[in-house]
PDB file of C-alpha atoms in Angstrom:
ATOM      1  CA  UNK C  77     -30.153   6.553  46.718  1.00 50.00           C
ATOM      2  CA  UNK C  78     -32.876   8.150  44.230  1.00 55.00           C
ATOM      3  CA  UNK C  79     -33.944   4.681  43.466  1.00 65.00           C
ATOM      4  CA  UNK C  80     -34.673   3.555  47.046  1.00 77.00           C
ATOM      5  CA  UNK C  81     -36.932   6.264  48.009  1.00 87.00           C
ATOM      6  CA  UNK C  82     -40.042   8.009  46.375  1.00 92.00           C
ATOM      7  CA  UNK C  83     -38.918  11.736  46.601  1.00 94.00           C
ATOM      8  CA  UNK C  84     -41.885  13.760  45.806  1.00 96.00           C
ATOM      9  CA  UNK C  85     -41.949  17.515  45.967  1.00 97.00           C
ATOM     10  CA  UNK C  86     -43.109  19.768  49.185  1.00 97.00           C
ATOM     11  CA  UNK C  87     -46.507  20.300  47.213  1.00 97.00           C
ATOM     12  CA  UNK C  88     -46.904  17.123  46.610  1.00 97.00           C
ATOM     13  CA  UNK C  89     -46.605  16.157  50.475  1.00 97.00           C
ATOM     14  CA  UNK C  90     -49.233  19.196  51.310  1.00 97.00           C
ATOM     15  CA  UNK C  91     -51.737  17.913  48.625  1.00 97.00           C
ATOM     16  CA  UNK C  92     -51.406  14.542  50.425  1.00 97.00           C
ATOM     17  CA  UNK C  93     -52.236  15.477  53.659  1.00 97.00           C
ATOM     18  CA  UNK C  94     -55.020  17.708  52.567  1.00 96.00           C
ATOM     19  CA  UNK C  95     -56.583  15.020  51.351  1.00 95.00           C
ATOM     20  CA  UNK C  96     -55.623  12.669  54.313  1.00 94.00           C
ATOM     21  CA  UNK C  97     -54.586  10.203  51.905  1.00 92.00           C
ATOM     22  CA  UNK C  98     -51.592   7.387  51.892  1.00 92.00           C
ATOM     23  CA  UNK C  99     -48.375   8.695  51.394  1.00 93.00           C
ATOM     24  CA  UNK C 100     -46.621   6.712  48.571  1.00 92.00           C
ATOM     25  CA  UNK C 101     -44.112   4.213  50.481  1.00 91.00           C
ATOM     26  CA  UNK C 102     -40.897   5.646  51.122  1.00 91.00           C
ATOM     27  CA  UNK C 103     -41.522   8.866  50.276  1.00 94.00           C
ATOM     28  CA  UNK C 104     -39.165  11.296  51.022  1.00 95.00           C
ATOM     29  CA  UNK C 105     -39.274  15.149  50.417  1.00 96.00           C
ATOM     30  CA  UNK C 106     -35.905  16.978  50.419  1.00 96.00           C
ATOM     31  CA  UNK C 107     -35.525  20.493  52.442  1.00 97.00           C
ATOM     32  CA  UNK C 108     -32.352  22.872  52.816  1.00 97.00           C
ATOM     33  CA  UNK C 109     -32.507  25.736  55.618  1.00 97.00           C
ATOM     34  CA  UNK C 110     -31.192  28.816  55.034  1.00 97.00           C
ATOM     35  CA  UNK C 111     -30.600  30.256  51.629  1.00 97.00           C
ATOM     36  CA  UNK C 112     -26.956  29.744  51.718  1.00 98.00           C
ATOM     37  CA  UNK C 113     -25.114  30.947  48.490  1.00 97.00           C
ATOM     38  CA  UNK C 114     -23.841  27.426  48.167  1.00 96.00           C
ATOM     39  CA  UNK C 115     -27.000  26.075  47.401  1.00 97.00           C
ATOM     40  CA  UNK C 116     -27.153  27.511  43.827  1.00 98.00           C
ATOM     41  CA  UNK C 117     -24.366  24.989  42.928  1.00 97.00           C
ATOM     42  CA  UNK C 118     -26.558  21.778  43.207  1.00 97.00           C
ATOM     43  CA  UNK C 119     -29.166  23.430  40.967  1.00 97.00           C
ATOM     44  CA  UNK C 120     -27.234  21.322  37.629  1.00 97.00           C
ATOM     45  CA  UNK C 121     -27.668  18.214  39.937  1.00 95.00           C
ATOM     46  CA  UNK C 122     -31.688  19.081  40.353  1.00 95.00           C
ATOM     47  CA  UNK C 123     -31.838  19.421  36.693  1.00 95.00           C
ATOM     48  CA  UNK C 124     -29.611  15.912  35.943  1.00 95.00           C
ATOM     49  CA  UNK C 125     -32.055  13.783  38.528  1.00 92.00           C
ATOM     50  CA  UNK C 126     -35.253  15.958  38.276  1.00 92.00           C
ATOM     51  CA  UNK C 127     -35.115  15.814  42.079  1.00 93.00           C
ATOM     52  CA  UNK C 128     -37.990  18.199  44.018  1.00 96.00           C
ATOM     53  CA  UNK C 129     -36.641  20.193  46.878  1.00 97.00           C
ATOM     54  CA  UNK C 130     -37.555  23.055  49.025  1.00 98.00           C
ATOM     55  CA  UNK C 131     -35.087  25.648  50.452  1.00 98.00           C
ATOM     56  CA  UNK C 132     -36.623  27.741  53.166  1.00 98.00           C
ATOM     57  CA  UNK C 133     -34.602  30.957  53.205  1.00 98.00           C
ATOM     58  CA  UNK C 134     -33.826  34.214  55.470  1.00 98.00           C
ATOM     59  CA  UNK C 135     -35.776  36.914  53.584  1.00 98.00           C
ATOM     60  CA  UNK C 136     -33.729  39.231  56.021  1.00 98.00           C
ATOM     61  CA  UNK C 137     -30.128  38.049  54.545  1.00 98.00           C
ATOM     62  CA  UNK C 138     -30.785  36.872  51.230  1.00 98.00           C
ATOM     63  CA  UNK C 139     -30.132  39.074  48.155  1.00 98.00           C
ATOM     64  CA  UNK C 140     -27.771  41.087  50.582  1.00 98.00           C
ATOM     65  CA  UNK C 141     -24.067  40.959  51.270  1.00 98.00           C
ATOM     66  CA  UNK C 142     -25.856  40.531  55.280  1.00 98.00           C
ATOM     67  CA  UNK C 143     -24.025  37.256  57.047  1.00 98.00           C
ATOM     68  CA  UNK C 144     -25.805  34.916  58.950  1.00 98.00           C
ATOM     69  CA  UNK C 145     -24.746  35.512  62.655  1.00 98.00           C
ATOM     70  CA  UNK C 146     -24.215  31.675  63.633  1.00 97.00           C
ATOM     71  CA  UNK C 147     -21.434  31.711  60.908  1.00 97.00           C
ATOM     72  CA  UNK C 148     -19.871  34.815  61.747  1.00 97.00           C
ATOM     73  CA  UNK C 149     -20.402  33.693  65.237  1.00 97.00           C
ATOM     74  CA  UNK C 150     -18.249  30.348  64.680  1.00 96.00           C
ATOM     75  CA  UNK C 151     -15.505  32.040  63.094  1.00 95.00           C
ATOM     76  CA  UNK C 152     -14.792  34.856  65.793  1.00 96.00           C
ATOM     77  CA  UNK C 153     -16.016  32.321  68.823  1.00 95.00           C
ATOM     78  CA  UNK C 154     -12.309  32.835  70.302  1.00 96.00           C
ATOM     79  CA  UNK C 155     -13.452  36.347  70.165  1.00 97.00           C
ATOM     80  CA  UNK C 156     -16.807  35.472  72.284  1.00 97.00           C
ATOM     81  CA  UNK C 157     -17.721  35.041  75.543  1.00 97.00           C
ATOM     82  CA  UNK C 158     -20.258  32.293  74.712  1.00 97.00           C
ATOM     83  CA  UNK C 159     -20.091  29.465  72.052  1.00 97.00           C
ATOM     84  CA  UNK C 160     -22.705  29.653  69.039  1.00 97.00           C
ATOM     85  CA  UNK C 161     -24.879  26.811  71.221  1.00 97.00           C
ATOM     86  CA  UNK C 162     -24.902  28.922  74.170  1.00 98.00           C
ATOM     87  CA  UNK C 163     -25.611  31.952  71.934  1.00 98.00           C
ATOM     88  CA  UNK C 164     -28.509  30.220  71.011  1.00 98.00           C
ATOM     89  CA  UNK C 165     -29.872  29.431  74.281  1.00 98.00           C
ATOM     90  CA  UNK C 166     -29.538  32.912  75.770  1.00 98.00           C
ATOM     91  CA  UNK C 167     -32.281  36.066  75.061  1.00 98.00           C
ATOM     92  CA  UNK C 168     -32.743  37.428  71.701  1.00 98.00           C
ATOM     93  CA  UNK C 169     -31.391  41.313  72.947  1.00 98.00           C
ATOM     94  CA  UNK C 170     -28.851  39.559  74.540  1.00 98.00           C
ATOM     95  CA  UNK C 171     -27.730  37.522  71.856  1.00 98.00           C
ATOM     96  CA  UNK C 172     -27.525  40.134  69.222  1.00 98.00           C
ATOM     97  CA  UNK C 173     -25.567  42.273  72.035  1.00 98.00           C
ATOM     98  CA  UNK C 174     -22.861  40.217  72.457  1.00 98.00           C
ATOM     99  CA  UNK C 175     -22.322  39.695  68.892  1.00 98.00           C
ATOM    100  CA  UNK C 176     -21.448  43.444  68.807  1.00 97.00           C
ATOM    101  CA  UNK C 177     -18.618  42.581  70.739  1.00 97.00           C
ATOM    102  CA  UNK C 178     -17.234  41.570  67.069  1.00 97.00           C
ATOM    103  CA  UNK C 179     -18.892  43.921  65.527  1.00 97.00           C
ATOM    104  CA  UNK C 180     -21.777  42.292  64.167  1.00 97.00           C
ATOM    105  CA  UNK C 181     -25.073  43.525  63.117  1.00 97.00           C
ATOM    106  CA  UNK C 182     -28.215  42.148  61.521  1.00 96.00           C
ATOM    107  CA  UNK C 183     -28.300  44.569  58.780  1.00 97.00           C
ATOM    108  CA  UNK C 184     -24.626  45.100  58.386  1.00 97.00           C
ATOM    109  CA  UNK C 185     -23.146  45.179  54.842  1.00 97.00           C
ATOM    110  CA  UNK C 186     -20.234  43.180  54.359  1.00 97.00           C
ATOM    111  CA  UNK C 187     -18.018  42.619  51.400  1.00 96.00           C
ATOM    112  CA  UNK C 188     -19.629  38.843  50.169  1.00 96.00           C
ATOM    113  CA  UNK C 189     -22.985  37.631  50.486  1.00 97.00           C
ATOM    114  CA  UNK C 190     -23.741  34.623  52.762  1.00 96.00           C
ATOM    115  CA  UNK C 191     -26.856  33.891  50.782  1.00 98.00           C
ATOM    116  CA  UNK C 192     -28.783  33.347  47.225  1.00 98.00           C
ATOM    117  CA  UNK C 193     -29.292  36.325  45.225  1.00 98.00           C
ATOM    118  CA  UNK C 194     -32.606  37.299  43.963  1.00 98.00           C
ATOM    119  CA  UNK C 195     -31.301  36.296  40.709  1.00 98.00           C
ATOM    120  CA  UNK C 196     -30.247  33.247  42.120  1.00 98.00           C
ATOM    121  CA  UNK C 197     -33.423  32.762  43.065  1.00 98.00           C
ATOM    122  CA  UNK C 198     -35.603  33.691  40.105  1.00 97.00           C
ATOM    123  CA  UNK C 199     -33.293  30.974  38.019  1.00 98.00           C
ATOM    124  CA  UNK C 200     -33.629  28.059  40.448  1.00 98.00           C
ATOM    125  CA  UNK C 201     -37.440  28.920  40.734  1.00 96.00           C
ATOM    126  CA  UNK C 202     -38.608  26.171  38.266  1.00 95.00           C
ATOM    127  CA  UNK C 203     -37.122  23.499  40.033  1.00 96.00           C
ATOM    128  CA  UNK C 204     -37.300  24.640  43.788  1.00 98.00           C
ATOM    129  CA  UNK C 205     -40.096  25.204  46.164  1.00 98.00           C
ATOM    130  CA  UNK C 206     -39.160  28.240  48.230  1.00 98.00           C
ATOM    131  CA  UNK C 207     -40.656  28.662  51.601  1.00 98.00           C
ATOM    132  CA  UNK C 208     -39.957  31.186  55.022  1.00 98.00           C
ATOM    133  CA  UNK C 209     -37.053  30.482  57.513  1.00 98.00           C
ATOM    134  CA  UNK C 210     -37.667  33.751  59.187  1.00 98.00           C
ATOM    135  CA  UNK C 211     -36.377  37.276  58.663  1.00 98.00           C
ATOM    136  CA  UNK C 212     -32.471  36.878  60.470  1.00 98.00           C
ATOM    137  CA  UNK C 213     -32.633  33.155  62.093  1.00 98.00           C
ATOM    138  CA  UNK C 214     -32.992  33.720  65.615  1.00 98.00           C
ATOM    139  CA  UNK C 215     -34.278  31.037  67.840  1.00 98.00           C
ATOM    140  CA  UNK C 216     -37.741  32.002  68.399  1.00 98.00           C
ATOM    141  CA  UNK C 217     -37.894  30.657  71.334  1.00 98.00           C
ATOM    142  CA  UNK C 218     -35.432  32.955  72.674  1.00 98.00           C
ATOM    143  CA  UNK C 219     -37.557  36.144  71.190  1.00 98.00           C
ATOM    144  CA  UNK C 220     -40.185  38.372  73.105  1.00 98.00           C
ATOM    145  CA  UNK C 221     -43.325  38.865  71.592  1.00 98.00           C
ATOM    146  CA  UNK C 222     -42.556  41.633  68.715  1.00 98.00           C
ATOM    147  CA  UNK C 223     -39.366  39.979  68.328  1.00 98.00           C
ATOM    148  CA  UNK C 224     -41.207  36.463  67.299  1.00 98.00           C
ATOM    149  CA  UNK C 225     -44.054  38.610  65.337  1.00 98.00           C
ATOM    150  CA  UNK C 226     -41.337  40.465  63.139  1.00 98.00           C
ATOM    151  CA  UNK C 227     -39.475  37.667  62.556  1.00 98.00           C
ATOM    152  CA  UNK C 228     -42.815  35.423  61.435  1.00 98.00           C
ATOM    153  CA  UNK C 229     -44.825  37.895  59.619  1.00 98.00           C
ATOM    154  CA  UNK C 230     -42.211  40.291  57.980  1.00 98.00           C
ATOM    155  CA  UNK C 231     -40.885  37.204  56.777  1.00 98.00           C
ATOM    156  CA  UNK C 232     -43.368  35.794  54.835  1.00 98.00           C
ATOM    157  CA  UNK C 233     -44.694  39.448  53.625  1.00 98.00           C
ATOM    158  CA  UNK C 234     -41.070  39.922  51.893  1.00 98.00           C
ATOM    159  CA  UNK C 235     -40.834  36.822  50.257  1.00 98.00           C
ATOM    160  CA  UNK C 236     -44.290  36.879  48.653  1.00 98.00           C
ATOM    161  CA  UNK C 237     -44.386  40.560  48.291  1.00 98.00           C
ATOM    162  CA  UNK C 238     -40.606  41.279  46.939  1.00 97.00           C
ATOM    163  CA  UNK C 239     -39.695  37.878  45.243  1.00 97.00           C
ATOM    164  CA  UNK C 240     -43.509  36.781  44.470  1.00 97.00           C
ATOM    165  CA  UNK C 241     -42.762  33.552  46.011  1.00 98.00           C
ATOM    166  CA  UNK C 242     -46.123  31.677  47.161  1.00 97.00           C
ATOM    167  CA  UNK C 243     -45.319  31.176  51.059  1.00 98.00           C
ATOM    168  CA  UNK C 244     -47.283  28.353  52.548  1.00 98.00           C
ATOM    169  CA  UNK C 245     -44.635  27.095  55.242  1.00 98.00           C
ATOM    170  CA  UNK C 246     -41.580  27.767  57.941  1.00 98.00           C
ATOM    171  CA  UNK C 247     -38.825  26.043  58.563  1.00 98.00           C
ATOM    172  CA  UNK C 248     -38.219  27.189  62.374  1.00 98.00           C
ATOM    173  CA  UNK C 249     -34.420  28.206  63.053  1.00 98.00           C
ATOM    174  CA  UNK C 250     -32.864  25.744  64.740  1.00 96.00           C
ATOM    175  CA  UNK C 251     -35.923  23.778  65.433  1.00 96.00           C
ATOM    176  CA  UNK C 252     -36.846  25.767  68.169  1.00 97.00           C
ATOM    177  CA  UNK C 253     -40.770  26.358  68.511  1.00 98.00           C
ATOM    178  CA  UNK C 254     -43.306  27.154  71.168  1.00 98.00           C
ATOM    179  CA  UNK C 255     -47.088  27.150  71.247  1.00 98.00           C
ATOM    180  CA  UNK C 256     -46.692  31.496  70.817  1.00 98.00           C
ATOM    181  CA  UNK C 257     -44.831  30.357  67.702  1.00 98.00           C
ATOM    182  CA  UNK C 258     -47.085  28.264  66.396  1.00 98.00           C
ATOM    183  CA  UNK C 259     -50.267  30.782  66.619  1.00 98.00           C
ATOM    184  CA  UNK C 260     -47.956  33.926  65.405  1.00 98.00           C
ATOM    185  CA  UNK C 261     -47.258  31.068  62.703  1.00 98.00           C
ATOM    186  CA  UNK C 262     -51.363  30.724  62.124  1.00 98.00           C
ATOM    187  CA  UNK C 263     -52.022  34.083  62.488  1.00 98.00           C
ATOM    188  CA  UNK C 264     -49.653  34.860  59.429  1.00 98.00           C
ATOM    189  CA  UNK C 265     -51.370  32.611  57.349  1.00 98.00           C
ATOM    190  CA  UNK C 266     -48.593  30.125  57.008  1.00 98.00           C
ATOM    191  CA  UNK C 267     -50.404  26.638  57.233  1.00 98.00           C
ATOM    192  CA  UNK C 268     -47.374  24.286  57.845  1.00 98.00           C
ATOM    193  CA  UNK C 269     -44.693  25.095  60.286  1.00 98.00           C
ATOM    194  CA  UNK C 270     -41.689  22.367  60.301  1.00 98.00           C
ATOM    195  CA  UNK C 271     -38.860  21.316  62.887  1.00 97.00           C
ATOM    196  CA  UNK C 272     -36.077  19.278  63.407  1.00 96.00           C
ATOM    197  CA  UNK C 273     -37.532  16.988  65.640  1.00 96.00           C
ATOM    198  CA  UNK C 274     -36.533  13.449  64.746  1.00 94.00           C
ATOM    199  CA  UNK C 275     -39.549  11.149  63.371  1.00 93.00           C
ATOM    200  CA  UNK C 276     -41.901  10.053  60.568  1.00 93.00           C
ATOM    201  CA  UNK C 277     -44.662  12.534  59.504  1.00 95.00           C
ATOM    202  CA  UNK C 278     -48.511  11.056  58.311  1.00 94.00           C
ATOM    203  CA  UNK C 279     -51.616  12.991  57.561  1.00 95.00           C
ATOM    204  CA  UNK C 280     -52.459  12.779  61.225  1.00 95.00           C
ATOM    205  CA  UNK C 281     -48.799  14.984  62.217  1.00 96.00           C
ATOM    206  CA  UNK C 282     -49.791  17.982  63.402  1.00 98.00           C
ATOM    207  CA  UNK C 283     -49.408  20.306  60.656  1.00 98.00           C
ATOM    208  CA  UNK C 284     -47.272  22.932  62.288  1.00 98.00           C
ATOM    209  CA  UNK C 285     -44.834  19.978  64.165  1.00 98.00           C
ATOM    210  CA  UNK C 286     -43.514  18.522  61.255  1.00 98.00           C
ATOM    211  CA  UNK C 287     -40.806  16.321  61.800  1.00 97.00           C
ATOM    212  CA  UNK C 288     -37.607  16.442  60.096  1.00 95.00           C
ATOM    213  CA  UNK C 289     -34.455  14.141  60.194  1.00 91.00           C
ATOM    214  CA  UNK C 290     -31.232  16.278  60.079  1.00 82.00           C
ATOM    215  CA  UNK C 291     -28.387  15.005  57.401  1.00 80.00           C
ATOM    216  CA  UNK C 292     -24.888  15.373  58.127  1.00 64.00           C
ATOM    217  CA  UNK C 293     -24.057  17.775  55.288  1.00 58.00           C
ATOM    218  CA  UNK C 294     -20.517  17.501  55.752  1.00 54.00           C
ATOM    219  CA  UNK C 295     -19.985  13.908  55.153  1.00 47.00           C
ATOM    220  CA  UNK C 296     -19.177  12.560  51.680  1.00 53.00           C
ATOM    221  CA  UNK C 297     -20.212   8.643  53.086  1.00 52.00           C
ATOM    222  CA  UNK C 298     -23.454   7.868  51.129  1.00 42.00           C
ATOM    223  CA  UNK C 299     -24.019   4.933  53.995  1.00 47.00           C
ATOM    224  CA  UNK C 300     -24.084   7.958  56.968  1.00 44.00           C
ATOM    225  CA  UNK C 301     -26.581   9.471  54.765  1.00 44.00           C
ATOM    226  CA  UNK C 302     -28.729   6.282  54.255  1.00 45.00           C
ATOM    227  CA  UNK C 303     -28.700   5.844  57.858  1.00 43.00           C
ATOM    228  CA  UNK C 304     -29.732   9.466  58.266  1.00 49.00           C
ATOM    229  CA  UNK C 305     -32.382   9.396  56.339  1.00 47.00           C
ATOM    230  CA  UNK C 306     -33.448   5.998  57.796  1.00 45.00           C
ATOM    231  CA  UNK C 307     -34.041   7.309  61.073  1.00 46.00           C
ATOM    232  CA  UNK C 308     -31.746   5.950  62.615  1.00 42.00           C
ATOM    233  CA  UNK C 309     -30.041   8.382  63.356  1.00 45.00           C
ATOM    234  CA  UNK C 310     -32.921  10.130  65.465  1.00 47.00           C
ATOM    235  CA  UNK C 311     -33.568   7.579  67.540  1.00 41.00           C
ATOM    236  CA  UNK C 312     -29.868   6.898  68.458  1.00 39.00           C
ATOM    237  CA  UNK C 313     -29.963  10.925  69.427  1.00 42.00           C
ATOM    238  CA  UNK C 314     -33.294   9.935  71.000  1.00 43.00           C
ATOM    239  CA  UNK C 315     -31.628   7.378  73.053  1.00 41.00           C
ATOM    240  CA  UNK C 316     -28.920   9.257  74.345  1.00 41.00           C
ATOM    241  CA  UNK C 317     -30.694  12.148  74.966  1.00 44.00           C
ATOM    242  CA  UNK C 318     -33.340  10.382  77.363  1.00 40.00           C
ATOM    243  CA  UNK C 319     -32.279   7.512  79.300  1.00 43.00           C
ATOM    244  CA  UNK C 320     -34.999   5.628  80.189  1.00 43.00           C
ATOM    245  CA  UNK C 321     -35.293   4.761  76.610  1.00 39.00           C
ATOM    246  CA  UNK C 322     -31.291   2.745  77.020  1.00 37.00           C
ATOM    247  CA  UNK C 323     -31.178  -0.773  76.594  1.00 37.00           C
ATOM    248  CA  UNK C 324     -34.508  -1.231  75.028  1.00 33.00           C
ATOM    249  CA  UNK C 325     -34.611  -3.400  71.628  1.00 31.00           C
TER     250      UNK C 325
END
């Protein structure tokens, strides 16, 4: 897999389309959302294949024992009145007050962390690029104003300001972005904002609609994860998702 594609670091992709230049063919540049705890057990596999990645984290969960609600929202769902894709599609205030119904909170303290550590953090640092995924991963689509300019701003402040991380870009949560997003975004300073929409990014892309292809990070099958990464994927999803593309070759 690390032979077939030319995976360069997050940096080197923003230095490249600074310049406007020619991406290297095949390159690829590897990105986790989140922060989850789990991710500090790949850090001996970054070291073994020198292999560039970015993790965009929740400054609002990480170095706290603070849950991420989707998860907490998944296990309790027979507890809910929605499902954690209807949560998603329903007002921010209403959101977090259904999620009280099993007694959740943004800021409450549980037993175990969800996330990295700051000293989780500070020892992956020389081999991962660490960038903003918002304060407590709403969908900021689903935010009013303050609720979008909290999440955006506060965000970046606490990474740069707390764990002197250089913040440059957002991941948004769940790939959910409007053009109020993408101004708070500028406004902040951050000067690349990326989604999860499906597609191939040159220096032309629009800097804060960067398109990312989702990997199935469940599956063990290295061909579902060469076909991810091929696009493939995307454009099946594509397909399905708007019919008048069916049946074309």
């Amino acid at each position: 897999m690390v032979r077939n594609y030319n995976i360069i670091s997050l940096n080197e992709f923003i230095d490249i389309y600074k310049k406007k230049e020619t991406f290297p063919k095949k390159s690829l540049v590897i990105t986790f959302d989140d922060g989850h705890r789990s991710n500090y057990d790949l850090l001996p596999l970054f070291k073994k294949y020198n292999i560039p990645v970015t993790i965009f984290l929740c400054s609002g969960i990480i170095n706290t024992n603070r849950h991420f609600w989707f998860e907490e929202a998944l296990y309790q769902e027979m507890h809910l009145p929605l499902t954690v894709e209807e949560l998603k599609k329903v007002p921010n205030g209403e959101r977090l007050r259904i999620l009280r119904e099993i007694e959740f909170g943004q800021e409450k303290e549980y037993t175990n962390p969800h996330a990295l550590s700051k000293n989780h953090i500070n020892e992956m640092l020389p081999y991962v690029n660490f960038q903003s995924h918002t304060l407590f991963h709403p969908c900021l689509t689903q935010c009013d104003d303050r609720e979008a300019r909290d999440e955006i701003f506060i965000s970046k402040a606490v990474l740069e300001d707390e764990f002197g991380l250089p913040i440059n870009s957002i991941a948004y949560p769940n790939g959910d972005y409007s053009d109020r997003d993408i101004q708070l975004c500028m406004a902040a300073g951050y000067e690349f904002g990326f989604t999860t929409d499906p597609g191939f990014n040159t220096c032309h892309t629009n800097p804060f609609k960067l398109k990312r292809f989702y990997v199935n990070e469940k599956s063990n099958d290295l061909n579902e994860l060469i076909v991810d990464v091929s696009g493939v994927t995307g454009f099946i999803s594509r397909v399905v998702n708007y019919p008048a593309l069916k049946g074309r070759a």
